mmCIF file of N, CA and C in Angstrom:
data_model
loop_
_atom_site.group_PDB
_atom_site.id
_atom_site.type_symbol
_atom_site.label_atom_id
_atom_site.label_comp_id
_atom_site.label_asym_id
_atom_site.label_seq_id
_atom_site.Cartn_x
_atom_site.Cartn_y
_atom_site.Cartn_z
ATOM 1 N N ASP A 1157 -14.811 -0.921 21.386
ATOM 2 C CA ASP A 1157 -14.572 0.288 20.810
ATOM 3 C C ASP A 1157 -13.581 0.031 19.477
ATOM 4 N N THR A 1158 -14.129 0.468 17.953
ATOM 5 C CA THR A 1158 -13.624 0.296 17.042
ATOM 6 C C THR A 1158 -11.933 0.827 16.882
ATOM 7 N N THR A 1159 -12.096 1.890 17.270
ATOM 8 C CA THR A 1159 -10.737 2.417 17.515
ATOM 9 C C THR A 1159 -9.942 1.691 17.925
ATOM 10 N N MET A 1160 -9.880 1.230 19.198
ATOM 11 C CA MET A 1160 -9.140 0.245 20.156
ATOM 12 C C MET A 1160 -8.822 -0.829 19.446
ATOM 13 N N ASN A 1161 -9.767 -1.539 18.875
ATOM 14 C CA ASN A 1161 -9.618 -2.643 18.165
ATOM 15 C C ASN A 1161 -8.823 -2.521 16.821
ATOM 16 N N ILE A 1162 -8.642 -1.429 16.498
ATOM 17 C CA ILE A 1162 -7.826 -0.985 15.019
ATOM 18 C C ILE A 1162 -6.502 -0.884 15.658
ATOM 19 N N ARG A 1163 -6.087 -0.178 16.455
ATOM 20 C CA ARG A 1163 -4.945 0.045 17.281
ATOM 21 C C ARG A 1163 -4.454 -1.265 17.849
ATOM 22 N N LEU A 1164 -4.949 -2.145 18.352
ATOM 23 C CA LEU A 1164 -4.648 -3.396 18.943
ATOM 24 C C LEU A 1164 -4.149 -4.342 17.473
ATOM 25 N N PHE A 1165 -4.930 -4.266 16.484
ATOM 26 C CA PHE A 1165 -4.731 -4.944 14.925
ATOM 27 C C PHE A 1165 -3.345 -4.579 14.626
ATOM 28 N N LEU A 1166 -3.508 -3.033 14.632
ATOM 29 C CA LEU A 1166 -1.938 -2.505 14.065
ATOM 30 C C LEU A 1166 -0.948 -2.981 14.747
ATOM 31 N N SER A 1167 -1.165 -2.929 16.043
ATOM 32 C CA SER A 1167 0.067 -3.132 16.994
ATOM 33 C C SER A 1167 0.586 -4.679 16.775
ATOM 34 N N ALA A 1168 -0.321 -5.581 16.691
ATOM 35 C CA ALA A 1168 0.032 -7.004 16.171
ATOM 36 C C ALA A 1168 0.373 -7.266 15.267
ATOM 37 N N PHE A 1169 -0.092 -6.418 13.963
ATOM 38 C CA PHE A 1169 0.371 -6.461 12.497
ATOM 39 C C PHE A 1169 2.086 -6.080 12.217
ATOM 40 N N TYR A 1170 2.060 -4.799 13.277
ATOM 41 C CA TYR A 1170 3.653 -4.454 13.450
ATOM 42 C C TYR A 1170 4.548 -5.269 13.855
ATOM 43 N N ASP A 1171 4.027 -6.009 14.872
ATOM 44 C CA ASP A 1171 5.026 -7.001 15.790
ATOM 45 C C ASP A 1171 5.067 -8.253 14.921
ATOM 46 N N LEU A 1172 4.069 -8.628 13.804
ATOM 47 C CA LEU A 1172 4.194 -9.719 12.749
ATOM 48 C C LEU A 1172 5.216 -9.405 11.816
ATOM 49 N N VAL A 1173 4.907 -8.267 11.242
ATOM 50 C CA VAL A 1173 5.810 -7.787 9.930
ATOM 51 C C VAL A 1173 7.477 -7.590 10.548
ATOM 52 N N ASN A 1174 7.717 -7.201 11.484
ATOM 53 C CA ASN A 1174 8.746 -7.027 12.137
ATOM 54 C C ASN A 1174 9.641 -8.254 12.894
ATOM 55 N N ALA A 1175 8.894 -9.504 13.022
ATOM 56 C CA ALA A 1175 9.364 -10.560 13.315
ATOM 57 C C ALA A 1175 10.461 -11.147 12.543
ATOM 58 N N PRO A 1176 11.462 -11.657 13.452
ATOM 59 C CA PRO A 1176 12.672 -12.202 12.643
ATOM 60 C C PRO A 1176 12.341 -13.225 11.565
ATOM 61 N N CYS A 1177 11.506 -14.101 11.595
ATOM 62 C CA CYS A 1177 11.202 -15.034 10.619
ATOM 63 C C CYS A 1177 10.357 -14.371 9.189
ATOM 64 N N VAL A 1178 10.005 -13.197 9.506
ATOM 65 C CA VAL A 1178 9.022 -12.591 8.446
ATOM 66 C C VAL A 1178 10.358 -12.025 7.553
ATOM 67 N N SER A 1179 11.299 -11.100 8.153
ATOM 68 C CA SER A 1179 12.129 -10.424 7.488
ATOM 69 C C SER A 1179 13.119 -11.536 6.725
ATOM 70 N N LYS A 1180 13.437 -12.616 6.990
ATOM 71 C CA LYS A 1180 13.943 -13.589 6.259
ATOM 72 C C LYS A 1180 13.284 -14.008 5.090
ATOM 73 N N THR A 1181 11.881 -14.118 5.177
ATOM 74 C CA THR A 1181 11.216 -14.839 4.188
ATOM 75 C C THR A 1181 10.948 -13.517 3.328
ATOM 76 N N THR A 1182 10.721 -12.228 3.504
ATOM 77 C CA THR A 1182 10.349 -11.212 2.577
ATOM 78 C C THR A 1182 11.593 -10.330 1.690
ATOM 79 N N ASN A 1183 12.847 -10.562 2.374
ATOM 80 C CA ASN A 1183 13.955 -10.026 1.635
ATOM 81 C C ASN A 1183 14.491 -10.905 0.574
ATOM 82 N N THR A 1184 13.675 -11.862 0.240
ATOM 83 C CA THR A 1184 14.231 -12.589 -1.141
ATOM 84 C C THR A 1184 13.102 -12.321 -2.415
ATOM 85 N N THR A 1185 13.318 -12.148 -3.449
ATOM 86 C CA THR A 1185 12.412 -12.117 -4.496
ATOM 87 C C THR A 1185 12.294 -13.294 -5.245
ATOM 88 N N PRO A 1186 10.996 -13.944 -5.226
ATOM 89 C CA PRO A 1186 10.882 -15.537 -5.982
ATOM 90 C C PRO A 1186 11.513 -15.451 -7.260
ATOM 91 N N PRO A 1187 11.942 -16.426 -7.762
ATOM 92 C CA PRO A 1187 12.535 -16.718 -9.150
ATOM 93 C C PRO A 1187 11.329 -16.445 -10.236
ATOM 94 N N GLY A 1188 11.904 -15.347 -11.218
ATOM 95 C CA GLY A 1188 10.757 -15.059 -12.255
ATOM 96 C C GLY A 1188 9.887 -13.746 -11.720
ATOM 97 N N TRP A 1189 10.152 -13.407 -10.736
ATOM 98 C CA TRP A 1189 9.306 -12.071 -10.491
ATOM 99 C C TRP A 1189 10.179 -11.030 -10.818
ATOM 100 N N ASN A 1190 9.866 -9.965 -11.254
ATOM 101 C CA ASN A 1190 10.358 -8.624 -11.736
ATOM 102 C C ASN A 1190 10.095 -7.441 -10.539
ATOM 103 N N GLN A 1191 10.053 -7.955 -9.286
ATOM 104 C CA GLN A 1191 9.598 -7.017 -8.337
ATOM 105 C C GLN A 1191 10.956 -6.928 -7.490
ATOM 106 N N SER A 1192 11.280 -5.860 -7.031
ATOM 107 C CA SER A 1192 12.235 -5.527 -5.957
ATOM 108 C C SER A 1192 11.557 -5.471 -4.390
ATOM 109 N N ILE A 1193 12.442 -5.545 -3.207
ATOM 110 C CA ILE A 1193 11.912 -5.550 -2.020
ATOM 111 C C ILE A 1193 12.529 -4.324 -1.435
ATOM 112 N N THR A 1194 11.849 -3.336 -1.074
ATOM 113 C CA THR A 1194 12.815 -2.102 -0.486
ATOM 114 C C THR A 1194 12.034 -1.779 0.643
ATOM 115 N N PRO A 1195 12.757 -1.780 1.805
ATOM 116 C CA PRO A 1195 11.895 -0.931 3.056
ATOM 117 C C PRO A 1195 11.610 -0.087 3.083
ATOM 118 N N THR A 1196 10.342 0.044 4.049
ATOM 119 C CA THR A 1196 9.933 1.628 3.974
ATOM 120 C C THR A 1196 8.916 1.424 5.231
ATOM 121 N N ALA A 1197 8.529 2.846 5.261
ATOM 122 C CA ALA A 1197 7.624 3.011 6.286
ATOM 123 C C ALA A 1197 6.548 4.007 6.111
ATOM 124 N N LEU A 1198 5.211 3.932 6.691
ATOM 125 C CA LEU A 1198 4.313 5.043 6.360
ATOM 126 C C LEU A 1198 4.778 6.352 7.093
ATOM 127 N N PRO A 1199 4.651 7.362 6.325
ATOM 128 C CA PRO A 1199 4.818 8.800 6.975
ATOM 129 C C PRO A 1199 4.497 8.939 8.303
ATOM 130 N N PRO A 1200 4.696 9.728 9.269
ATOM 131 C CA PRO A 1200 4.255 10.347 10.154
ATOM 132 C C PRO A 1200 2.988 10.733 10.013
ATOM 133 N N GLY A 1201 1.894 10.628 10.779
ATOM 134 C CA GLY A 1201 0.479 10.955 10.878
ATOM 135 C C GLY A 1201 -0.576 10.462 9.633
ATOM 136 N N ILE A 1202 0.322 9.346 8.867
ATOM 137 C CA ILE A 1202 -0.387 8.822 7.733
ATOM 138 C C ILE A 1202 -0.881 7.402 8.041
ATOM 139 N N ASP A 1203 -2.002 6.875 8.163
ATOM 140 C CA ASP A 1203 -2.728 5.680 8.069
ATOM 141 C C ASP A 1203 -3.189 4.801 7.279
ATOM 142 N N ILE A 1204 -3.037 3.658 7.076
ATOM 143 C CA ILE A 1204 -3.774 2.766 6.343
ATOM 144 C C ILE A 1204 -4.950 2.028 6.614
ATOM 145 N N VAL A 1205 -5.863 2.352 5.940
ATOM 146 C CA VAL A 1205 -7.414 1.929 6.333
ATOM 147 C C VAL A 1205 -7.740 0.783 5.361
ATOM 148 N N MET A 1206 -7.903 -0.362 6.109
ATOM 149 C CA MET A 1206 -8.349 -1.485 5.063
ATOM 150 C C MET A 1206 -9.860 -1.858 5.380
ATOM 151 N N GLY A 1207 -10.467 -2.188 4.149
ATOM 152 C CA GLY A 1207 -11.925 -2.731 4.256
ATOM 153 C C GLY A 1207 -11.949 -3.892 3.751
ATOM 154 N N ASP A 1208 -13.248 -4.550 4.245
ATOM 155 C CA ASP A 1208 -13.563 -5.937 3.691
ATOM 156 C C ASP A 1208 -14.939 -5.938 3.160
ATOM 157 N N VAL A 1209 -15.160 -6.480 2.294
ATOM 158 C CA VAL A 1209 -16.439 -6.643 1.293
ATOM 159 C C VAL A 1209 -17.483 -7.239 2.181
ATOM 160 N N GLN A 1210 -18.582 -6.784 2.751
ATOM 161 C CA GLN A 1210 -19.555 -8.076 3.424
ATOM 162 C C GLN A 1210 -19.872 -9.037 2.575
ATOM 163 N N GLY A 1211 -19.943 -10.101 2.806
ATOM 164 C CA GLY A 1211 -20.540 -11.153 2.088
ATOM 165 C C GLY A 1211 -18.981 -11.829 1.464
ATOM 166 N N GLY A 1212 -18.260 -10.882 1.025
ATOM 167 C CA GLY A 1212 -17.011 -11.379 0.576
ATOM 168 C C GLY A 1212 -17.058 -11.799 -0.958
ATOM 169 N N SER A 1213 -15.989 -12.489 -1.232
ATOM 170 C CA SER A 1213 -15.831 -13.386 -2.408
ATOM 171 C C SER A 1213 -14.729 -14.247 -2.018
ATOM 172 N N ASN A 1214 -14.816 -15.254 -2.922
ATOM 173 C CA ASN A 1214 -13.959 -16.576 -2.856
ATOM 174 C C ASN A 1214 -12.517 -16.031 -3.456
ATOM 175 N N THR A 1215 -11.241 -15.824 -2.880
ATOM 176 C CA THR A 1215 -10.248 -15.271 -3.216
ATOM 177 C C THR A 1215 -9.817 -16.429 -4.470
ATOM 178 N N PRO A 1216 -9.646 -17.793 -3.861
ATOM 179 C CA PRO A 1216 -9.089 -18.740 -4.866
ATOM 180 C C PRO A 1216 -9.927 -18.700 -6.400
ATOM 181 N N SER A 1217 -11.171 -18.637 -6.513
ATOM 182 C CA SER A 1217 -11.964 -18.866 -7.582
ATOM 183 C C SER A 1217 -11.799 -17.366 -8.327
ATOM 184 N N MET A 1218 -11.778 -16.348 -7.526
ATOM 185 C CA MET A 1218 -11.452 -14.884 -8.191
ATOM 186 C C MET A 1218 -10.392 -14.781 -8.891
ATOM 187 N N ALA A 1219 -9.436 -15.616 -8.132
ATOM 188 C CA ALA A 1219 -7.936 -15.295 -8.676
ATOM 189 C C ALA A 1219 -7.806 -16.372 -10.146
ATOM 190 N N LYS A 1220 -8.353 -17.377 -9.937
ATOM 191 C CA LYS A 1220 -8.321 -18.311 -11.262
ATOM 192 C C LYS A 1220 -9.117 -17.797 -12.075
ATOM 193 N N LYS A 1221 -10.238 -16.791 -12.118
ATOM 194 C CA LYS A 1221 -10.799 -16.175 -13.285
ATOM 195 C C LYS A 1221 -10.283 -15.058 -13.835
ATOM 196 N N VAL A 1222 -9.392 -14.321 -13.133
ATOM 197 C CA VAL A 1222 -8.444 -13.168 -13.304
ATOM 198 C C VAL A 1222 -7.565 -13.730 -14.400
ATOM 199 N N LEU A 1223 -6.756 -14.838 -13.659
ATOM 200 C CA LEU A 1223 -5.795 -15.675 -14.465
ATOM 201 C C LEU A 1223 -6.212 -16.238 -15.856
ATOM 202 N N GLY A 1224 -7.457 -16.559 -16.032
ATOM 203 C CA GLY A 1224 -8.174 -17.243 -16.978
ATOM 204 C C GLY A 1224 -8.199 -16.207 -17.995
ATOM 205 N N TRP A 1225 -8.673 -14.696 -17.362
ATOM 206 C CA TRP A 1225 -9.176 -13.588 -18.318
ATOM 207 C C TRP A 1225 -7.648 -13.347 -18.809
ATOM 208 N N LYS A 1226 -6.800 -13.273 -18.176
ATOM 209 C CA LYS A 1226 -5.655 -12.735 -18.506
ATOM 210 C C LYS A 1226 -4.583 -13.519 -19.723
ATOM 211 N N LYS A 1227 -5.070 -14.805 -19.564
ATOM 212 C CA LYS A 1227 -4.569 -15.816 -20.427
ATOM 213 C C LYS A 1227 -5.492 -15.710 -21.787
ATOM 214 N N SER A 1228 -6.702 -15.067 -21.500
ATOM 215 C CA SER A 1228 -7.514 -15.270 -22.902
ATOM 216 C C SER A 1228 -7.412 -13.643 -23.464
ATOM 217 N N ASN A 1229 -6.772 -12.813 -22.614
ATOM 218 C CA ASN A 1229 -6.829 -11.363 -23.410
ATOM 219 C C ASN A 1229 -5.243 -10.794 -22.926
ATOM 220 N N PRO A 1230 -4.351 -11.398 -23.462
ATOM 221 C CA PRO A 1230 -3.086 -10.907 -22.941
ATOM 222 C C PRO A 1230 -2.787 -9.559 -23.256
ATOM 223 N N VAL A 1231 -2.823 -9.027 -24.556
ATOM 224 C CA VAL A 1231 -2.720 -7.415 -24.739
ATOM 225 C C VAL A 1231 -3.392 -6.611 -23.746
ATOM 226 N N GLU A 1232 -4.697 -6.796 -23.741
ATOM 227 C CA GLU A 1232 -5.357 -6.082 -22.871
ATOM 228 C C GLU A 1232 -4.907 -6.026 -21.306
ATOM 229 N N ALA A 1233 -4.610 -7.647 -20.882
ATOM 230 C CA ALA A 1233 -3.921 -7.858 -19.558
ATOM 231 C C ALA A 1233 -2.703 -6.964 -19.069
ATOM 232 N N ASN A 1234 -1.921 -7.284 -20.116
ATOM 233 C CA ASN A 1234 -0.460 -6.811 -19.998
ATOM 234 C C ASN A 1234 -0.836 -5.331 -19.966
ATOM 235 N N LYS A 1235 -1.497 -4.467 -20.592
ATOM 236 C CA LYS A 1235 -1.745 -3.082 -20.535
ATOM 237 C C LYS A 1235 -2.314 -2.887 -19.140
ATOM 238 N N LEU A 1236 -3.266 -3.438 -18.713
ATOM 239 C CA LEU A 1236 -3.805 -3.153 -17.520
ATOM 240 C C LEU A 1236 -2.858 -3.401 -16.312
ATOM 241 N N PHE A 1237 -2.349 -4.514 -16.456
ATOM 242 C CA PHE A 1237 -1.228 -4.908 -15.290
ATOM 243 C C PHE A 1237 -0.169 -4.247 -15.194
ATOM 244 N N ASP A 1238 0.569 -3.473 -16.347
ATOM 245 C CA ASP A 1238 1.636 -2.694 -16.730
ATOM 246 C C ASP A 1238 1.073 -1.132 -16.050
ATOM 247 N N GLU A 1239 -0.256 -0.607 -16.177
ATOM 248 C CA GLU A 1239 -0.792 0.501 -15.591
ATOM 249 C C GLU A 1239 -1.113 0.255 -13.932
ATOM 250 N N LEU A 1240 -1.395 -0.931 -13.586
ATOM 251 C CA LEU A 1240 -1.712 -1.020 -12.243
ATOM 252 C C LEU A 1240 -0.238 -1.127 -11.303
ATOM 253 N N ALA A 1241 0.855 -1.615 -12.251
ATOM 254 C CA ALA A 1241 2.227 -1.636 -11.698
ATOM 255 C C ALA A 1241 2.817 -0.259 -11.468
ATOM 256 N N ASN A 1242 2.255 0.739 -12.357
ATOM 257 C CA ASN A 1242 3.016 2.010 -12.409
ATOM 258 C C ASN A 1242 2.063 2.588 -11.295
ATOM 259 N N SER A 1243 0.988 2.503 -11.236
ATOM 260 C CA SER A 1243 0.179 3.209 -10.058
ATOM 261 C C SER A 1243 0.510 2.888 -8.649
ATOM 262 N N ASN A 1244 0.996 1.581 -8.497
ATOM 263 C CA ASN A 1244 1.693 1.047 -7.328
ATOM 264 C C ASN A 1244 2.918 1.787 -7.170
ATOM 265 N N ASN A 1245 3.473 1.767 -8.173
ATOM 266 C CA ASN A 1245 5.140 2.539 -8.025
ATOM 267 C C ASN A 1245 4.865 3.717 -7.614
ATOM 268 N N SER A 1246 3.903 4.708 -8.202
ATOM 269 C CA SER A 1246 3.690 6.136 -7.746
ATOM 270 C C SER A 1246 3.365 6.283 -6.292
ATOM 271 N N ILE A 1247 2.595 5.311 -5.781
ATOM 272 C CA ILE A 1247 1.995 5.205 -4.433
ATOM 273 C C ILE A 1247 3.358 5.161 -3.741
ATOM 274 N N CYS A 1248 4.301 4.313 -4.066
ATOM 275 C CA CYS A 1248 5.191 3.917 -3.114
ATOM 276 C C CYS A 1248 6.530 4.974 -3.231
ATOM 277 N N ASP A 1249 6.420 5.871 -4.341
ATOM 278 C CA ASP A 1249 7.070 6.844 -4.456
ATOM 279 C C ASP A 1249 6.727 8.271 -3.764
ATOM 280 N N THR A 1250 5.461 8.193 -3.675
ATOM 281 C CA THR A 1250 4.832 9.236 -2.881
ATOM 282 C C THR A 1250 5.053 8.996 -1.590
ATOM 283 N N ILE A 1251 4.905 7.893 -0.969
ATOM 284 C CA ILE A 1251 5.210 7.608 0.442
ATOM 285 C C ILE A 1251 6.605 7.972 1.068
ATOM 286 N N ASN A 1252 7.585 7.627 -0.227
ATOM 287 C CA ASN A 1252 8.968 7.694 0.126
ATOM 288 C C ASN A 1252 9.237 9.607 0.054
ATOM 289 N N ASP A 1253 8.335 10.180 -0.895
ATOM 290 C CA ASP A 1253 8.570 11.838 -1.106
ATOM 291 C C ASP A 1253 8.176 12.311 0.404
ATOM 292 N N LEU A 1254 7.008 11.803 1.039
ATOM 293 C CA LEU A 1254 6.416 12.355 2.159
ATOM 294 C C LEU A 1254 7.223 11.990 3.370
ATOM 295 N N ASN A 1255 8.192 10.695 3.351
ATOM 296 C CA ASN A 1255 9.050 10.554 4.427
ATOM 297 C C ASN A 1255 10.057 11.369 4.405
ATOM 298 N N THR A 1256 10.660 11.773 3.230
ATOM 299 C CA THR A 1256 11.660 12.650 2.879
ATOM 300 C C THR A 1256 11.316 14.069 3.464
ATOM 301 N N TYR A 1257 10.247 14.469 3.147
ATOM 302 C CA TYR A 1257 9.545 15.713 3.548
ATOM 303 C C TYR A 1257 9.602 16.052 4.946
ATOM 304 N N ALA A 1258 9.102 14.880 5.594
ATOM 305 C CA ALA A 1258 8.666 15.063 7.031
ATOM 306 C C ALA A 1258 9.922 14.993 7.692
ATOM 307 N N HIS A 1259 10.924 14.294 7.249
ATOM 308 C CA HIS A 1259 12.505 14.347 7.671
ATOM 309 C C HIS A 1259 13.162 15.431 7.723
ATOM 310 N N ASP A 1260 13.238 16.082 6.357
ATOM 311 C CA ASP A 1260 13.910 17.315 6.012
ATOM 312 C C ASP A 1260 13.302 18.487 6.647
ATOM 313 N N SER A 1261 11.863 18.683 6.825
ATOM 314 C CA SER A 1261 10.916 19.902 7.319
ATOM 315 C C SER A 1261 9.868 19.392 8.022
ATOM 316 N N PHE A 1262 9.909 18.772 9.161
ATOM 317 C CA PHE A 1262 8.789 18.384 9.903
ATOM 318 C C PHE A 1262 7.745 19.578 10.252
ATOM 319 N N ALA A 1263 8.227 20.458 10.718
ATOM 320 C CA ALA A 1263 7.367 21.698 10.867
ATOM 321 C C ALA A 1263 6.376 21.859 9.808
ATOM 322 N N ALA A 1264 6.915 21.968 8.563
ATOM 323 C CA ALA A 1264 6.089 22.289 7.392
ATOM 324 C C ALA A 1264 5.188 21.288 6.757
ATOM 325 N N TYR A 1265 5.823 19.907 7.118
ATOM 326 C CA TYR A 1265 5.239 18.700 6.824
ATOM 327 C C TYR A 1265 4.022 18.761 7.438
ATOM 328 N N SER A 1266 4.068 18.710 8.845
ATOM 329 C CA SER A 1266 3.092 18.733 9.965
ATOM 330 C C SER A 1266 1.870 20.043 9.550
ATOM 331 N N GLU A 1267 2.458 21.019 9.305
ATOM 332 C CA GLU A 1267 1.245 21.975 9.013
ATOM 333 C C GLU A 1267 0.951 21.578 7.499
ATOM 334 N N SER A 1268 1.081 21.178 6.635
ATOM 335 C CA SER A 1268 0.770 20.603 5.516
ATOM 336 C C SER A 1268 -0.387 19.504 5.697
ATOM 337 N N LEU A 1269 0.208 18.574 6.730
ATOM 338 C CA LEU A 1269 -0.863 17.421 6.782
ATOM 339 C C LEU A 1269 -1.796 17.931 7.592
ATOM 340 N N ALA A 1270 -1.767 18.896 8.643
ATOM 341 C CA ALA A 1270 -2.934 19.407 9.264
ATOM 342 C C ALA A 1270 -3.884 20.144 8.223
ATOM 343 N N TRP A 1271 -3.299 20.614 7.261
ATOM 344 C CA TRP A 1271 -4.344 21.405 6.167
ATOM 345 C C TRP A 1271 -5.203 20.656 5.607
ATOM 346 N N CYS A 1272 -4.449 19.233 5.065
ATOM 347 C CA CYS A 1272 -5.032 18.316 4.297
ATOM 348 C C CYS A 1272 -6.103 17.653 5.065
ATOM 349 N N SER A 1273 -6.072 17.424 6.405
ATOM 350 C CA SER A 1273 -7.088 16.867 7.004
ATOM 351 C C SER A 1273 -8.204 17.477 7.255
ATOM 352 N N VAL A 1274 -8.246 18.889 6.892
ATOM 353 C CA VAL A 1274 -9.682 19.469 7.056
ATOM 354 C C VAL A 1274 -10.133 20.061 5.749
ATOM 355 N N ALA A 1275 -9.144 20.019 4.587
ATOM 356 C CA ALA A 1275 -9.446 20.755 3.297
ATOM 357 C C ALA A 1275 -9.960 19.481 2.609
ATOM 358 N N SER A 1276 -10.863 19.943 1.703
ATOM 359 C CA SER A 1276 -11.677 18.986 0.683
ATOM 360 C C SER A 1276 -10.814 18.662 -0.422
ATOM 361 N N GLN A 1277 -10.872 17.332 -0.615
ATOM 362 C CA GLN A 1277 -9.508 16.845 -1.368
ATOM 363 C C GLN A 1277 -9.367 17.367 -2.808
ATOM 364 N N ASN A 1278 -10.465 17.748 -3.305
ATOM 365 C CA ASN A 1278 -10.344 18.607 -4.653
ATOM 366 C C ASN A 1278 -9.713 19.856 -4.395
ATOM 367 N N THR A 1279 -9.238 20.257 -3.203
ATOM 368 C CA THR A 1279 -8.473 21.420 -3.059
ATOM 369 C C THR A 1279 -6.866 21.383 -2.928
ATOM 370 N N TRP A 1280 -6.859 19.990 -2.692
ATOM 371 C CA TRP A 1280 -4.945 19.582 -2.798
ATOM 372 C C TRP A 1280 -4.519 19.724 -3.936
ATOM 373 N N SER A 1281 -3.468 20.134 -3.947
ATOM 374 C CA SER A 1281 -2.588 20.199 -5.158
ATOM 375 C C SER A 1281 -1.031 19.485 -4.839
#
């Protein structure tokens, strides 16, 4: 059953990311990186669905191609990577906002989540 497999995977993933050895390695930022590490959690009722491309791609060769493109197109690449960073930060901010909303007003949060689960995406505001 796909649902059971997903639950088992998520349970194993949760155990893995909460293992003491992981927290020791993920609480430091490598030299030269401009990221920060901030603990967070998905809001209640929110799940992440991951997908894989059937047939896949060769990640190392794809990464080399991206880095090659980035080196030969620095202006365009920096603009694109900045936009990607801003989008990623926006997702993190939204997750934090949803967690705050769920904590401060759980009944209203639950009602909003229930409405979003049946409403068409283009009607969300």
